Amino acid sequence: MPQLQTKYFGTMAYDEESAFDFPSGLPGFKQEKAFVFIETPEYAPLVFLQSLSQPALCFLALPVLSVNPDYRLAVSAEDRASLGLDPERDPEPGDGILALALVSLHANLPPTANLMAPIVVSVRQRRALQAIRVDRVYSHQYPVSTPQQCEGVC
Amino acid sequence: MLVLRRRAGESILIGDDIEIEFLELTPQGAKIGITAPRQTIVLRKELKITEEQNARAARGPAGQDLPQVFQQLSNNKLKFPPSPR
């Protein structure tokens, strides 16, 4: 099994098939096409998006529903097609779809999650992208001091 | 902020070499054409915001600060089950 250097968890063995493919990378990180998602009981519900190519690059992410239990996804037709999702309607977290908000830290303010541009993951296709919303419904710096309990699949 | 009203087919000029033409206006949105010098960066604003936010998110906590950041995130009150896949 190949080894992976991680930012937070030392060297880990990982299964190549467990990596998620980001065909377009992330805005500002176009070259980052593959991430492994690390979850640990200690830090649940955090998900660590560890870059396969850069050990020092690891995003902290939270399931959008743990940040805001009423969150509704809005994914553009182009992004839905790229993930192989139903072209007619917005996906919902759960049912093979994972929606994660990247967490940012600030000097004197609580951490924030980017609910404007969640990472939307097709678990079946092992494919993901950052689905930038244009509707201004949710902030790109949504405060997360107390994530809500998340029932079932986030 | 300067506010102008334009109809489909009309344009505005910014400086000497940038033209923005309003091609099609529908309730779903406006289709615009932008003519600008090659070195002028044209970017959807939300993409720029996302790039900046990603750069901040990538800085993340140092390894030794992770427990403290997690405590801040969860306020040390709630426990979460790992999300099932």
Coordinates of C-alpha atoms in Angstrom, one line a residue:
Chain A
M1 CA 0.0 0.0 0.0
P2 CA 1.4 3.4 -0.9
Q3 CA 2.5 5.8 1.8
L4 CA 1.3 9.3 2.1
Q5 CA 3.0 12.2 4.0
T6 CA 0.4 14.2 5.8
K7 CA 0.4 17.6 7.5
Y8 CA -1.2 16.5 10.7
F9 CA -1.0 12.7 11.0
G10 CA 2.5 11.8 10.0
T11 CA 3.0 9.1 7.4
M12 CA -0.1 7.1 6.6
A13 CA -0.7 4.1 4.4
Y14 CA -3.5 4.8 2.0
D15 CA -5.4 3.0 -0.7
E16 CA -5.0 4.8 -4.1
E17 CA -8.6 4.2 -4.9
S18 CA -9.7 6.1 -1.8
A19 CA -8.3 9.4 -3.2
F20 CA -10.8 11.9 -4.6
D21 CA -10.2 13.3 -8.0
F22 CA -10.6 17.1 -8.4
P23 CA -10.3 17.4 -12.2
S24 CA -10.2 21.3 -12.1
G25 CA -8.2 21.5 -8.9
L26 CA -9.4 24.3 -6.5
P27 CA -9.6 28.0 -7.3
G28 CA -6.1 29.3 -6.4
F29 CA -4.8 25.7 -6.3
K30 CA -5.3 24.6 -9.9
Q31 CA -2.6 22.0 -9.7
E32 CA -4.1 20.1 -6.8
K33 CA -6.0 17.4 -8.6
A34 CA -6.2 14.7 -5.9
F35 CA -7.0 14.7 -2.2
V36 CA -7.4 12.1 0.5
F37 CA -10.1 12.7 3.0
I38 CA -9.0 11.9 6.5
E39 CA -11.5 11.5 9.4
T40 CA -10.6 10.6 12.9
P41 CA -12.9 10.0 15.9
E42 CA -10.9 12.5 17.9
Y43 CA -11.6 15.4 15.5
A44 CA -15.1 14.4 14.2
P45 CA -16.9 15.9 12.4
L46 CA -13.8 17.6 10.9
V47 CA -12.7 16.2 7.6
F48 CA -9.0 16.8 6.6
L49 CA -8.5 17.3 2.9
Q50 CA -4.9 16.2 2.5
S51 CA -3.2 17.0 -0.8
L52 CA -1.6 14.0 -2.4
S53 CA 1.1 16.1 -4.0
Q54 CA 2.0 18.5 -1.2
P55 CA 2.3 17.1 2.3
A56 CA 2.1 20.6 3.8
L57 CA -1.2 21.3 2.2
C58 CA -4.2 20.1 4.2
F59 CA -7.5 21.9 4.4
L60 CA -9.8 21.6 7.4
A61 CA -13.4 21.1 6.4
L62 CA -16.8 20.6 8.0
P63 CA -19.9 19.0 6.6
V64 CA -22.1 21.9 5.6
L65 CA -25.0 20.6 7.7
S66 CA -22.8 20.6 10.8
V67 CA -22.2 24.3 10.2
N68 CA -25.8 25.1 9.2
P69 CA -28.4 22.4 9.6
D70 CA -30.7 24.2 7.1
Y71 CA -28.1 24.4 4.4
R72 CA -29.3 23.9 0.8
L73 CA -26.9 23.2 -2.0
A74 CA -27.1 25.2 -5.2
V75 CA -24.9 23.7 -7.9
S76 CA -24.6 25.1 -11.4
A77 CA -25.6 23.0 -14.4
E78 CA -22.0 22.9 -15.5
D79 CA -20.8 21.6 -12.1
R80 CA -23.6 19.0 -11.9
A81 CA -22.6 17.7 -15.3
S82 CA -19.0 17.5 -14.3
L83 CA -19.9 15.4 -11.2
G84 CA -22.3 13.2 -13.2
L85 CA -25.3 14.4 -11.1
D86 CA -29.0 14.8 -12.0
P87 CA -29.0 17.8 -14.4
E88 CA -32.5 18.7 -13.4
R89 CA -32.2 19.4 -9.7
D90 CA -29.8 20.4 -7.0
P91 CA -28.2 17.6 -5.1
E92 CA -28.7 17.1 -1.4
P93 CA -26.0 16.1 1.0
G94 CA -26.3 12.4 1.8
D95 CA -27.3 9.8 -0.9
G96 CA -23.8 9.6 -2.4
I97 CA -23.2 13.4 -2.1
L98 CA -20.8 14.9 0.4
A99 CA -20.8 18.7 0.9
L100 CA -17.9 20.2 2.8
A101 CA -17.1 23.8 3.8
L102 CA -13.5 24.8 4.0
V103 CA -12.5 26.2 7.4
S104 CA -10.5 29.4 7.8
L105 CA -8.8 30.8 10.9
H106 CA -8.7 34.4 11.9
A107 CA -6.5 36.3 14.4
N108 CA -9.1 37.5 16.9
L109 CA -12.4 36.1 15.6
P110 CA -13.9 32.6 15.6
P111 CA -13.0 30.3 12.8
T112 CA -15.2 30.6 9.7
A113 CA -16.5 28.1 7.1
N114 CA -16.9 29.0 3.4
L115 CA -20.6 28.2 2.8
M116 CA -20.5 30.2 -0.4
A117 CA -18.3 27.7 -2.1
P118 CA -18.7 24.2 -0.7
I119 CA -16.7 21.2 -1.9
V120 CA -19.2 19.0 -3.5
V121 CA -18.2 15.3 -3.7
S122 CA -19.7 12.5 -5.7
V123 CA -18.8 9.6 -3.5
R124 CA -19.6 7.0 -6.2
Q125 CA -17.6 8.7 -8.9
R126 CA -14.8 9.6 -6.4
R127 CA -14.9 13.0 -8.0
A128 CA -15.2 16.5 -6.4
L129 CA -15.2 20.2 -7.2
Q130 CA -15.7 23.5 -5.4
A131 CA -19.2 24.6 -6.4
I132 CA -19.1 28.4 -6.2
R133 CA -22.6 29.8 -5.5
V134 CA -23.6 33.0 -7.3
D135 CA -26.8 33.6 -5.2
R136 CA -25.2 35.3 -2.1
V137 CA -27.4 33.2 0.2
Y138 CA -24.5 32.0 2.4
S139 CA -21.4 33.8 3.5
H140 CA -17.9 32.8 2.5
Q141 CA -17.0 33.6 6.1
Y142 CA -19.7 31.9 8.1
P143 CA -18.7 31.8 11.8
V144 CA -18.4 28.4 13.3
S145 CA -18.0 28.5 17.0
T146 CA -20.5 25.8 17.8
P147 CA -21.2 23.4 15.0
Q148 CA -24.6 21.8 15.3
Q149 CA -25.2 18.2 15.9
C150 CA -25.5 16.5 12.6
E151 CA -28.1 13.7 12.3
G152 CA -27.3 10.9 9.9
V153 CA -25.4 11.6 6.8
C154 CA -23.9 15.1 6.5
Chain B
M1 CA -21.0 54.0 -7.6
L2 CA -22.1 55.1 -11.0
V3 CA -25.4 53.5 -12.0
L4 CA -26.4 53.4 -15.6
R5 CA -29.4 51.8 -17.4
R6 CA -28.6 50.0 -20.6
R7 CA -30.6 47.9 -23.1
A8 CA -29.6 44.8 -25.0
G9 CA -27.2 45.7 -27.7
E10 CA -25.9 48.8 -26.0
S11 CA -22.4 49.2 -24.6
I12 CA -20.4 51.1 -22.0
L13 CA -16.8 52.1 -22.3
I14 CA -14.3 52.1 -19.5
G15 CA -11.2 54.1 -20.2
D16 CA -9.8 53.9 -23.7
D17 CA -9.7 50.2 -24.3
I18 CA -12.4 48.4 -22.3
E19 CA -15.8 47.8 -23.8
I20 CA -18.7 46.0 -22.1
E21 CA -21.6 45.1 -24.4
F22 CA -24.9 43.9 -23.0
L23 CA -25.8 41.2 -25.4
E24 CA -28.9 39.6 -23.8
L25 CA -30.9 40.5 -20.8
T26 CA -33.3 38.0 -19.2
P27 CA -34.8 37.5 -15.8
Q28 CA -32.2 34.7 -15.3
G29 CA -29.3 37.0 -15.9
A30 CA -27.4 39.3 -18.3
K31 CA -25.2 38.0 -21.0
I32 CA -22.4 40.4 -21.5
G33 CA -19.4 40.6 -23.9
I34 CA -16.2 42.1 -22.7
T35 CA -13.5 43.5 -25.0
A36 CA -10.3 44.4 -23.1
P37 CA -6.6 44.3 -23.6
R38 CA -5.0 40.9 -23.2
Q39 CA -3.2 41.9 -20.0
T40 CA -6.4 43.0 -18.3
I41 CA -7.6 40.3 -15.9
V42 CA -11.4 39.7 -16.1
L43 CA -12.7 37.5 -13.3
R44 CA -16.1 36.7 -11.9
K45 CA -16.0 38.3 -8.4
E46 CA -17.1 35.1 -6.6
L47 CA -14.2 33.2 -8.1
K48 CA -11.7 35.9 -6.8
I49 CA -13.4 35.7 -3.3
T50 CA -13.1 31.9 -3.4
E51 CA -9.4 32.0 -4.4
E52 CA -8.6 34.4 -1.5
Q53 CA -10.7 32.3 0.9
N54 CA -8.9 29.1 -0.2
A55 CA -5.5 30.7 0.3
R56 CA -6.6 31.6 3.8
A57 CA -8.0 28.1 4.5
A58 CA -4.8 26.6 3.2
R59 CA -2.8 28.3 5.9
G60 CA -4.6 26.3 8.5
P61 CA -3.3 25.7 12.0
A62 CA 0.1 24.3 12.7
G63 CA 0.1 20.7 13.8
Q64 CA 0.6 21.5 17.5
D65 CA -2.3 24.0 17.4
L66 CA -4.8 21.6 16.0
P67 CA -6.4 20.4 19.3
Q68 CA -6.9 24.0 20.4
V69 CA -8.5 24.9 17.1
F70 CA -10.7 21.9 17.3
Q71 CA -11.8 23.0 20.8
Q72 CA -12.6 26.4 19.4
L73 CA -14.6 24.8 16.6
S74 CA -16.7 22.6 18.8
N75 CA -16.6 24.9 21.9
N76 CA -15.7 21.7 23.7
K77 CA -19.4 21.0 24.4
L78 CA -20.6 18.8 21.6
K79 CA -19.5 15.5 20.5
F80 CA -20.1 14.4 16.9
P81 CA -20.3 11.0 15.4
P82 CA -18.0 10.5 12.3
S83 CA -20.2 11.1 9.3
P84 CA -21.1 7.8 7.7
R85 CA -20.5 7.3 4.0

